Coordinates of C-alpha atoms in Angstrom, one line a residue:
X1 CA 0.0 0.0 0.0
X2 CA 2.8 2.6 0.4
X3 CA 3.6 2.9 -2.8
X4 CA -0.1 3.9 -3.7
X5 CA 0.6 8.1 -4.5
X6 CA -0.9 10.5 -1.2
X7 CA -3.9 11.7 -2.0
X8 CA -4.0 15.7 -3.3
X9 CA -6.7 16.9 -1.3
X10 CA -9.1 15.8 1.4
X11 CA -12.4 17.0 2.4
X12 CA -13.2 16.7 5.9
X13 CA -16.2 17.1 7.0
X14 CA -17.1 18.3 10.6
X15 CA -21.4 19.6 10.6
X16 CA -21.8 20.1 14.1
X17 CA -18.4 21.6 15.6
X18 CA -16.0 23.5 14.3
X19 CA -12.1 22.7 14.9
X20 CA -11.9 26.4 15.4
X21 CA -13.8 26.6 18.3
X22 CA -13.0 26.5 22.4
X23 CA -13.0 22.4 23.2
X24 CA -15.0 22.2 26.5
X25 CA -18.0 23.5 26.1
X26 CA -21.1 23.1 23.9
X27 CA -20.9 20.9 21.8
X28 CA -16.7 21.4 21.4
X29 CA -14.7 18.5 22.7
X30 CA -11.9 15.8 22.1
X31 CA -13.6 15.4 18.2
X32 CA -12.4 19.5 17.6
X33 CA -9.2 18.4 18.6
X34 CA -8.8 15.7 16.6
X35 CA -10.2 17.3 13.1
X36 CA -8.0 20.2 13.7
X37 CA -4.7 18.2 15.0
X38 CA -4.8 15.7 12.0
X39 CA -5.7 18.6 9.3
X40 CA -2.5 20.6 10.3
X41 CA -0.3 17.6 10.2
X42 CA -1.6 16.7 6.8
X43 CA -1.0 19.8 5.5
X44 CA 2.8 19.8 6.9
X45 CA 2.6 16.5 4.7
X46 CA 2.0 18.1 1.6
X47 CA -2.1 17.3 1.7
X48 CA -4.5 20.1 0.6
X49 CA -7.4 19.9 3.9
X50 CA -10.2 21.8 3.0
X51 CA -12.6 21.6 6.4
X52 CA -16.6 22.0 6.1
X53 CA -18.8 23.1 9.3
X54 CA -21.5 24.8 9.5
X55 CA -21.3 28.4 10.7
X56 CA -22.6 29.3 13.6
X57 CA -22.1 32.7 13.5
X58 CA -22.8 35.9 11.5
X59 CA -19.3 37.1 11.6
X60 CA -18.1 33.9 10.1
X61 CA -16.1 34.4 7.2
X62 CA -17.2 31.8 4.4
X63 CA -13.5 30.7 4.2
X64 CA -10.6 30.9 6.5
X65 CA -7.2 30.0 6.2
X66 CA -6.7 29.1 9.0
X67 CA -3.2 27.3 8.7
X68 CA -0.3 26.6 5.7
X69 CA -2.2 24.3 3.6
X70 CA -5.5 24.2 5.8
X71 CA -9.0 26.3 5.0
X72 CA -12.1 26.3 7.2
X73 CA -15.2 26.5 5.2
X74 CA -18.2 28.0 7.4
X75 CA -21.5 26.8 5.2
X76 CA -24.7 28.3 6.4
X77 CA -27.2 25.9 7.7
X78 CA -30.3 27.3 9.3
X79 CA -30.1 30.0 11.7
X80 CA -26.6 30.6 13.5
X81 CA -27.4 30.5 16.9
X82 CA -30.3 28.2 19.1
X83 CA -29.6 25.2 17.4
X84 CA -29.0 22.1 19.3
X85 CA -27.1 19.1 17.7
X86 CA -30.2 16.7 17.8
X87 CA -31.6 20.4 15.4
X88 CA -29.2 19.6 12.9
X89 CA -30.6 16.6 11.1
X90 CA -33.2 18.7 9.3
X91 CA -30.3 20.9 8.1
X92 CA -28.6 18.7 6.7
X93 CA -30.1 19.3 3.2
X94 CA -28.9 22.7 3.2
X95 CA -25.6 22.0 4.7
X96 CA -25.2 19.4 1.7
X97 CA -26.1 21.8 -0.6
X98 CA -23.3 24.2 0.4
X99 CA -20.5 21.7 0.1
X100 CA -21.9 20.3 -3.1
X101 CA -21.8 23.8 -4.5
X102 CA -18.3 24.9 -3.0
X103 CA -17.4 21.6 -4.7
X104 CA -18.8 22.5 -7.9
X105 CA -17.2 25.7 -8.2
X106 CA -13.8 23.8 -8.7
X107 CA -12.4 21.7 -11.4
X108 CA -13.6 18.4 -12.0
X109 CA -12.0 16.0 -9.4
X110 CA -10.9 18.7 -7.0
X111 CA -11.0 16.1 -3.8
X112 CA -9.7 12.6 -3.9
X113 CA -10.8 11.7 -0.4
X114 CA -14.0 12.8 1.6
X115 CA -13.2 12.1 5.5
X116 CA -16.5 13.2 7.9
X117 CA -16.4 12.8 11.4
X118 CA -19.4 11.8 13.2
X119 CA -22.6 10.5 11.7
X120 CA -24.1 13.7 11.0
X121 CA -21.1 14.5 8.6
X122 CA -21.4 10.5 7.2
X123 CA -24.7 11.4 5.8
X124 CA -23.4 14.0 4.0
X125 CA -20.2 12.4 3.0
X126 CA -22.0 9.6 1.7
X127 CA -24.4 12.0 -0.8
X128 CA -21.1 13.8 -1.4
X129 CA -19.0 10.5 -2.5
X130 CA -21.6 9.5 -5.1
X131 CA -22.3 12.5 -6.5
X132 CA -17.8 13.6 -6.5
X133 CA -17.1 9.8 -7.5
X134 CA -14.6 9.5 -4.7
X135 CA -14.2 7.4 -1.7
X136 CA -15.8 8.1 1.7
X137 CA -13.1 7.7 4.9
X138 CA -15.8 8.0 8.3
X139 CA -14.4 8.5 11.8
X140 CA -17.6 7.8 14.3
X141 CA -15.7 9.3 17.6
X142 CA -19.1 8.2 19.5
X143 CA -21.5 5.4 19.0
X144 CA -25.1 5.7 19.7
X145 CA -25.4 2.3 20.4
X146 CA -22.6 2.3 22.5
X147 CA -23.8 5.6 24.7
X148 CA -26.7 3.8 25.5
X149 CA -26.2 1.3 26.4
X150 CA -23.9 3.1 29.3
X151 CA -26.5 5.9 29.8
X152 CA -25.7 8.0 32.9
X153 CA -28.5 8.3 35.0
X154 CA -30.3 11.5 34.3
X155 CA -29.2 11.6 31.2
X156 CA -31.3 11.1 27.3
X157 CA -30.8 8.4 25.4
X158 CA -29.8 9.0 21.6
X159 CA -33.2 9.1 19.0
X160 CA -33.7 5.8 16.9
X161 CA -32.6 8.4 14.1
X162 CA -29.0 8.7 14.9
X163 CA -28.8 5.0 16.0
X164 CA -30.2 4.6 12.1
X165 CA -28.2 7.4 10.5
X166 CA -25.0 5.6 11.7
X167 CA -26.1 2.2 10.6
X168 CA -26.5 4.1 7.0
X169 CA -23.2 5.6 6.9
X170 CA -21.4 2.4 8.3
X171 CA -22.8 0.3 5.4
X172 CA -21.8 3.1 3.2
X173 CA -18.7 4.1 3.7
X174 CA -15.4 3.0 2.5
X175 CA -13.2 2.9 5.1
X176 CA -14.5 3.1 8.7
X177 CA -11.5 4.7 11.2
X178 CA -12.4 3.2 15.0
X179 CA -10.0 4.8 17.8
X180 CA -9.0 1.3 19.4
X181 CA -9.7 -2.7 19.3
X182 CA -12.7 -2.2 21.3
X183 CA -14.7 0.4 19.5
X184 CA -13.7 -1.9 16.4
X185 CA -15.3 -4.4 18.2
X186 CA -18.4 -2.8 18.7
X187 CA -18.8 -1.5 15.2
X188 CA -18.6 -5.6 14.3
X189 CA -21.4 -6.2 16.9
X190 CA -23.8 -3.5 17.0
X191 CA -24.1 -2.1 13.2
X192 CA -22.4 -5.3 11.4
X193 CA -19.8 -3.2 10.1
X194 CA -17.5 -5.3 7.1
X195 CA -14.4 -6.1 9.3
X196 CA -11.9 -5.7 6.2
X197 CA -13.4 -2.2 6.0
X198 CA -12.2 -1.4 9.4
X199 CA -8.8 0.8 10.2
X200 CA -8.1 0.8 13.6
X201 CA -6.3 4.9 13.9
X202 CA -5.6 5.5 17.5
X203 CA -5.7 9.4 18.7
X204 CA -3.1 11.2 19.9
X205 CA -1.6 14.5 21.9
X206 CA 0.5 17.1 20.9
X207 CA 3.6 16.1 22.5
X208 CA 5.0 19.3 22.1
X209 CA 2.8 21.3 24.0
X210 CA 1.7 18.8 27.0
X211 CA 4.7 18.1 28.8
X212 CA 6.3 18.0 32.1
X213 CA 6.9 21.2 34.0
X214 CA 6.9 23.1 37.4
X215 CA 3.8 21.8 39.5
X216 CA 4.5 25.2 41.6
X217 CA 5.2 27.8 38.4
X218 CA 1.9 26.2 37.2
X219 CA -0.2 26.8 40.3
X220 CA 1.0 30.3 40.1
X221 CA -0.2 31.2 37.3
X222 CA -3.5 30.0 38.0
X223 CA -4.0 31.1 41.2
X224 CA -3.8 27.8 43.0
X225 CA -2.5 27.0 46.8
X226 CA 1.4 25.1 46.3
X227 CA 0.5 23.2 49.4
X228 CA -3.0 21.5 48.5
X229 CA -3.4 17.9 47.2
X230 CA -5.2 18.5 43.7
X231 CA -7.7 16.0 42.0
X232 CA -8.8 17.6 38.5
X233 CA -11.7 17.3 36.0
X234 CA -11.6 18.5 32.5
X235 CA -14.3 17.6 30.3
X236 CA -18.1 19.3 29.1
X237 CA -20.0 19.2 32.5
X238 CA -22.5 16.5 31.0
X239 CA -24.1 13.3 32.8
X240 CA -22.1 11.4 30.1
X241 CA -19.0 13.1 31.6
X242 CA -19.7 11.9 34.8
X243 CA -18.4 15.2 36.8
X244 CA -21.2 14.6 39.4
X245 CA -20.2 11.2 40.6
X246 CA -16.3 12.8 40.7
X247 CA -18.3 15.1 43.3
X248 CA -20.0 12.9 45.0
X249 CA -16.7 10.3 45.6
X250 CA -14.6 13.3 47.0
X251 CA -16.5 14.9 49.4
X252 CA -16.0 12.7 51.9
X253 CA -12.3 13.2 51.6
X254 CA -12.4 16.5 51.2
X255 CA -14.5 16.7 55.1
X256 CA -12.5 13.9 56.6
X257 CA -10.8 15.1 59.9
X258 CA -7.5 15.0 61.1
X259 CA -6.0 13.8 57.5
X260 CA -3.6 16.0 57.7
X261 CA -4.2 16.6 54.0
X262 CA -5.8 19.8 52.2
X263 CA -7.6 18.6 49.4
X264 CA -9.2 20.5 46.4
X265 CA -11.1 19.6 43.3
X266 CA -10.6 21.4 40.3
X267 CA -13.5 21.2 37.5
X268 CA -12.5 22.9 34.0
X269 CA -14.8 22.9 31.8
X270 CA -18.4 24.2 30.6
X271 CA -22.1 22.6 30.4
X272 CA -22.7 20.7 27.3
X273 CA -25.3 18.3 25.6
X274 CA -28.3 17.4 28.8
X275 CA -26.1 19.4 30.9
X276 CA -27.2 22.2 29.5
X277 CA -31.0 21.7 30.6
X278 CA -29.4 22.6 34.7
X279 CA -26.2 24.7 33.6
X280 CA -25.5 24.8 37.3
X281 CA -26.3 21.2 38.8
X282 CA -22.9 20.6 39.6
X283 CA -22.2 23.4 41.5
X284 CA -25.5 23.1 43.4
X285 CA -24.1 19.7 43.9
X286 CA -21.4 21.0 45.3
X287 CA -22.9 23.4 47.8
X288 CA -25.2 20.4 49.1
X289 CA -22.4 18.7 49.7
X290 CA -21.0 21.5 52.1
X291 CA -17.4 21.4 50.0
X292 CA -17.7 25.0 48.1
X293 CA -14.7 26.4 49.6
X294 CA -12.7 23.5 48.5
X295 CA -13.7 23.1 44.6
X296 CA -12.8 26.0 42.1
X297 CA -14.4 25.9 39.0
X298 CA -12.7 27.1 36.0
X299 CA -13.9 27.9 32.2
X300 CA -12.6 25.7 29.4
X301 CA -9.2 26.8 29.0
X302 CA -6.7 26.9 25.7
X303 CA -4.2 24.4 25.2
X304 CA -1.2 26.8 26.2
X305 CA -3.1 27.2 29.7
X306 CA -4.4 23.7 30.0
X307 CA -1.0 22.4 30.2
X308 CA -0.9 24.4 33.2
X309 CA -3.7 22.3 34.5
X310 CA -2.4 19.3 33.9
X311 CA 0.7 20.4 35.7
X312 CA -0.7 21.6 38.9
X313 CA -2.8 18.7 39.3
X314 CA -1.3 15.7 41.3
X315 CA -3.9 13.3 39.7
X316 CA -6.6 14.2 36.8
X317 CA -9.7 12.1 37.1
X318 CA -12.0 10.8 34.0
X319 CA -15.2 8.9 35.2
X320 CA -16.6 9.1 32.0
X321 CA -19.5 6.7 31.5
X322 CA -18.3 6.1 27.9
X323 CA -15.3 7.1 26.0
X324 CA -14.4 6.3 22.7
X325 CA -11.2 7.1 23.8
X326 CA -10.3 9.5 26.1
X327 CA -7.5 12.8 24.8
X328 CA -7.5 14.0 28.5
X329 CA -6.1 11.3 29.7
X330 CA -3.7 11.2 27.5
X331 CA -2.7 14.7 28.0
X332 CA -2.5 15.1 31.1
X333 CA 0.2 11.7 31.1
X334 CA 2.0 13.5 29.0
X335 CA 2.5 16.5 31.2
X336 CA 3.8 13.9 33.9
X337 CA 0.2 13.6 35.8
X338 CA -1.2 10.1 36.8
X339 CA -4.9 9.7 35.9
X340 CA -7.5 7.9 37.7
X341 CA -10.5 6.4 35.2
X342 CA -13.4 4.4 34.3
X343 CA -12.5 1.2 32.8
X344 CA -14.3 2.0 29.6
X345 CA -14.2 2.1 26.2
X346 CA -10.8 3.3 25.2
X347 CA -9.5 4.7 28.4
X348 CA -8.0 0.6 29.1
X349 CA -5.5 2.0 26.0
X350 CA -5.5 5.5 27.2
X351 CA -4.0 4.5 30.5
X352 CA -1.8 1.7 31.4
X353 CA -3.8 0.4 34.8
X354 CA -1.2 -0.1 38.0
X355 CA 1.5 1.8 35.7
X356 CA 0.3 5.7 34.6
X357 CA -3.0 5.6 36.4
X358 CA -5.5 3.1 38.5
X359 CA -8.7 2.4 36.1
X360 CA -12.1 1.8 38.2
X361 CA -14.6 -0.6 37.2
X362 CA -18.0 0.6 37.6
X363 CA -19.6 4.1 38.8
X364 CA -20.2 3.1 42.3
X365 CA -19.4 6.3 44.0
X366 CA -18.1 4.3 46.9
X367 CA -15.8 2.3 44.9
X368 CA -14.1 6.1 43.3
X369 CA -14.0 7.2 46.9
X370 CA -12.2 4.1 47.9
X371 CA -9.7 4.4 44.8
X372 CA -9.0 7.8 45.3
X373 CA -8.1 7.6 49.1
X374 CA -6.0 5.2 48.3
X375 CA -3.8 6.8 45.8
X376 CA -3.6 10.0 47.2
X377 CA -2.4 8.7 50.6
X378 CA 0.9 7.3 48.3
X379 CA 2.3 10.2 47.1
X380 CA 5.6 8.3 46.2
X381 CA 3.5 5.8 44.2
X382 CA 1.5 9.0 42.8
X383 CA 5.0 10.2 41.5
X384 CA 6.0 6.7 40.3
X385 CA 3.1 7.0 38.0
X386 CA 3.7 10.1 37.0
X387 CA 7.3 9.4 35.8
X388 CA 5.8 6.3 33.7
X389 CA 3.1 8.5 32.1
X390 CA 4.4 10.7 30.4
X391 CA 6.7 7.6 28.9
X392 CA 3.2 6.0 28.1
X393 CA 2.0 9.2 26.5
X394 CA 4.8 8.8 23.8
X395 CA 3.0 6.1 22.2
X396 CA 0.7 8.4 21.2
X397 CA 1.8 10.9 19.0
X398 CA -0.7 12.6 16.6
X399 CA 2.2 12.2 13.8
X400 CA 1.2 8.6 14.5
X401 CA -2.0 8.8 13.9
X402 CA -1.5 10.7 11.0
X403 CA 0.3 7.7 9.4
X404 CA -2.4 5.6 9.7
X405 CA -4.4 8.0 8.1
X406 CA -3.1 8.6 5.5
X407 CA -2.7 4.8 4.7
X408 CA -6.2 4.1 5.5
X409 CA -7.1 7.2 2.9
X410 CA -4.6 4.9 0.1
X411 CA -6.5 1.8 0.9
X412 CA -9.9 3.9 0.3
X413 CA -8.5 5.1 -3.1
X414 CA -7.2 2.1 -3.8
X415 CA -10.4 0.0 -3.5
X416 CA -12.6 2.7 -4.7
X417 CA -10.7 2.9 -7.9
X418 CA -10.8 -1.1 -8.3
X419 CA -14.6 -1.6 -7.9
X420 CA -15.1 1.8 -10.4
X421 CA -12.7 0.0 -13.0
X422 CA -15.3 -3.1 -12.3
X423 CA -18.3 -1.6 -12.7
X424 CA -17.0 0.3 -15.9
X425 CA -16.0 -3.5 -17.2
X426 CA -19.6 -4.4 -16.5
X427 CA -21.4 -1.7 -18.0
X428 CA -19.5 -2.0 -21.1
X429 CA -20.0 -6.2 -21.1
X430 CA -23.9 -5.3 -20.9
X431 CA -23.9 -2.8 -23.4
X432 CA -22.1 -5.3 -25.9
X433 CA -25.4 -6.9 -25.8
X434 CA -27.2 -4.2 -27.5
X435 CA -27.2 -2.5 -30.8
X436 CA -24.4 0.6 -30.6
X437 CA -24.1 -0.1 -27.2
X438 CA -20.0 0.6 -26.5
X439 CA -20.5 3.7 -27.4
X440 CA -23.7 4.8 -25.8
X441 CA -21.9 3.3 -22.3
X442 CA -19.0 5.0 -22.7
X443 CA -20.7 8.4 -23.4
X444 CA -22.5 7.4 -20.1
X445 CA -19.3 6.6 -18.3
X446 CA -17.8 9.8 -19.4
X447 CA -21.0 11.9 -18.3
X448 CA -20.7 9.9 -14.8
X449 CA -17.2 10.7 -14.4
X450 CA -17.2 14.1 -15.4
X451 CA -20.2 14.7 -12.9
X452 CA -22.4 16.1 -15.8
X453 CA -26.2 16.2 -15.5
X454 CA -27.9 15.7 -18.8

């Protein structure tokens, strides 16, 4: 496969988030960074990335560059603002529209690989493969049937429509991209996905800005006592999330007397998805709990100020109740910080249980309470893990996943180009049968590969 030629230029398609914007809140998250972390490095490679989302703003230019090789296009989609994600489905029409016209405005054969990430951007990938003749590369980065089957309590389940949508775009597509073994796994089990079709691409973290550094500089800067024992969440504030039972599993140590330790939790981060329907439930959480003074909430922060994070934490918690795979953790290892998580989805590859972190089975709030006393009352095993972590976090380098990109996009071509040679072969065989039919096919051939309506 590598001698197959890199493709020219890839559309990626993102509908409901834009790489541009704040990860943390809304609908913004680990997906953002992802779509904008592989489209820079594919660029640096010599790939045109043109980027499709819809705009969300009136201030939105319709095209930004916004890197060497890199252009953001903001298609309009129904109104900017008041849309919810579970809104978008009826815009997709328009939203396809937009790419299909900034398509046509091009050259014939202007992309030579469609790559959409999450289902909404499948279903337009999918119209936008038949119609450009090219192959469609689909990342899910969360699974309906997956996230309901782990529903947090209090939390909706996902419509029948998305669980649908997906099964579409998984029979569809040419190449499916799952972040680990597992969520391979469950593409095999619960939408029957073809297993040859299946690249397993794992995630990664910018190695060059999350690294190792003063805990004490970094609790400066944010305003944080040197001397208190810090347990951090960063993530949407969601049920999904799980910030609540993070809560609920501290408090006691946060009120236990005569530890001898000051404890703190540290939530960064904004509401997002149901968590939007009581913006402030954890914090009243919080106060019920009688452990104000000792949490400090923080907004979603940029990359060059969540590395402080990560480096004035002494352990970064994600209880998650389903991960696909789990950036945070991976971050925050490679800034030298041990994480404590739920032993789901990909978080058993994000963290290396007993060796960077301590994974927790369940979402017994008992069960995290237990875990956590016992780690922080090691701090020489606390810093044991935190010298292996960032060793672990090395493995995954977004350099790395680009790799396997870009070898899953050859494959796509590759196959795409076989089964249209095929189907050429075919149309000319049946048109053999038929009185001037070579030629009639191959005007029809042309007309299809030329993307001409007639």
């Amino acid at each position: 496969m590598t001698s197959s030629p890199l493709p020219r230029r890839v559309a990626l398609i993102s509908v409901h988030t834009s790489p541009l914007a704040q990860p943390g809140t809304g609908d913004a998250g680990g997906m953002n960074v992802y779509v904008w972390q592989t489209a820079i490095r594919l660029a640096r490679r010599g790939i045109e990335v043109e980027i499709f989302t819809r705009a969300t703003s009136s201030s939105d230019a319709p095209s930004v560059a916004a890197a060497p090789g890199v252009t953001v296009r903001h298609v309009i989609a129904g109104p900017f603002e008041g849309l919810d994600k579970r809104d978008l489905p009826a815009q997709l029409c328009a939203f396809t529209a937009g790419v299909l016209r900034a398509e046509a405005a091009q050259a014939p054969g202007h992309y030579d690989v469609i790559h959409s990430h999450y289902w909404l951007s499948g279903q337009v990938g999918w119209l936008a493969r038949d119609r450009w003749g090219v192959p469609l590369v689909h990342t899910a980065h969360t699974l309906a049937a997956v996230k309901n089957a782990a529903l947090a309590e209090g939390d909706t389940a996902e419509p029948q429509l998305r669980v649908i949508g997906e099964q579409q775009v998984v029979g569809e597509a040419d190449r499916l991209v799952a972040n680990t073994e597992t969520e391979a796994a469950e593409l095999l089990s619960m939408y029957d996905a073809d297993a040859d079709r299946i690249d397993v691409v794992t995630p990664g973290a910018d190695l060059e800005c999350y690294t190792p550094g003063s805990s004490a500089e970094a609790r400066s800067v944010l305003g944080l006592d040197p001397d208190e024992t810090i347990v951090t969440f960063v993530g949407r504030i969601q049920p999904l999330k799980a910030p609540d039972l993070l809560v609920a599993a501290i408090a006691p140590l946060i009120k236990e007397v005569g530890s001898g330790r000051k404890l703190r939790l540290l939530i960064v981060g904004g509401p997002s998805g149901s968590g939007l329907q009581r913006p402030t439930a954890l914090m009243d959480q919080v106060a019920e709990l009688g452990i104000s003074e000792s949490v400090t909430f923080l907004p979603p922060q940029p990359s060059d100020r969540l590395v402080q994070v990560y480096r004035a934490s002494d352990l970064v918690a994600v209880p998650s109740h389903s991960e696909s795979f789990g950036l945070v953790a991976i971050e925050a290892q490679a800034c030298g910080t041990p994480v404590i998580a739920a032993d789901v989805g990909g978080l058993g590859v994000a963290v290396d249980d007993g060796r960077t972190g301590v994974l927790v089975n369940g979402h017994v709030p008992g069960d995290w309470t237990n875990a956590l006393e016992k780690l922080l009352a090691q701090p020489d095993r606390l810093a044991e893990l935190g010298r292996n972590a960032r060793r672990h976090a090395e493995k995954f380098s977004w350099e790395h996943t680009v790799d396997q990109l870009i070898e899953s996009y050859r494959w796509a071509m590759e196959s795409f180009a076989a089964q249209t040679d095929a189907a050429h072969r075919d149309a000319e065989q049946a048109a053999a049968q038929t009185p001037g039919g070579p030629a009639r096919a191959r005007r029809r051939w042309r007309r299809r590969r030329n993307r001409v309506t007639v």
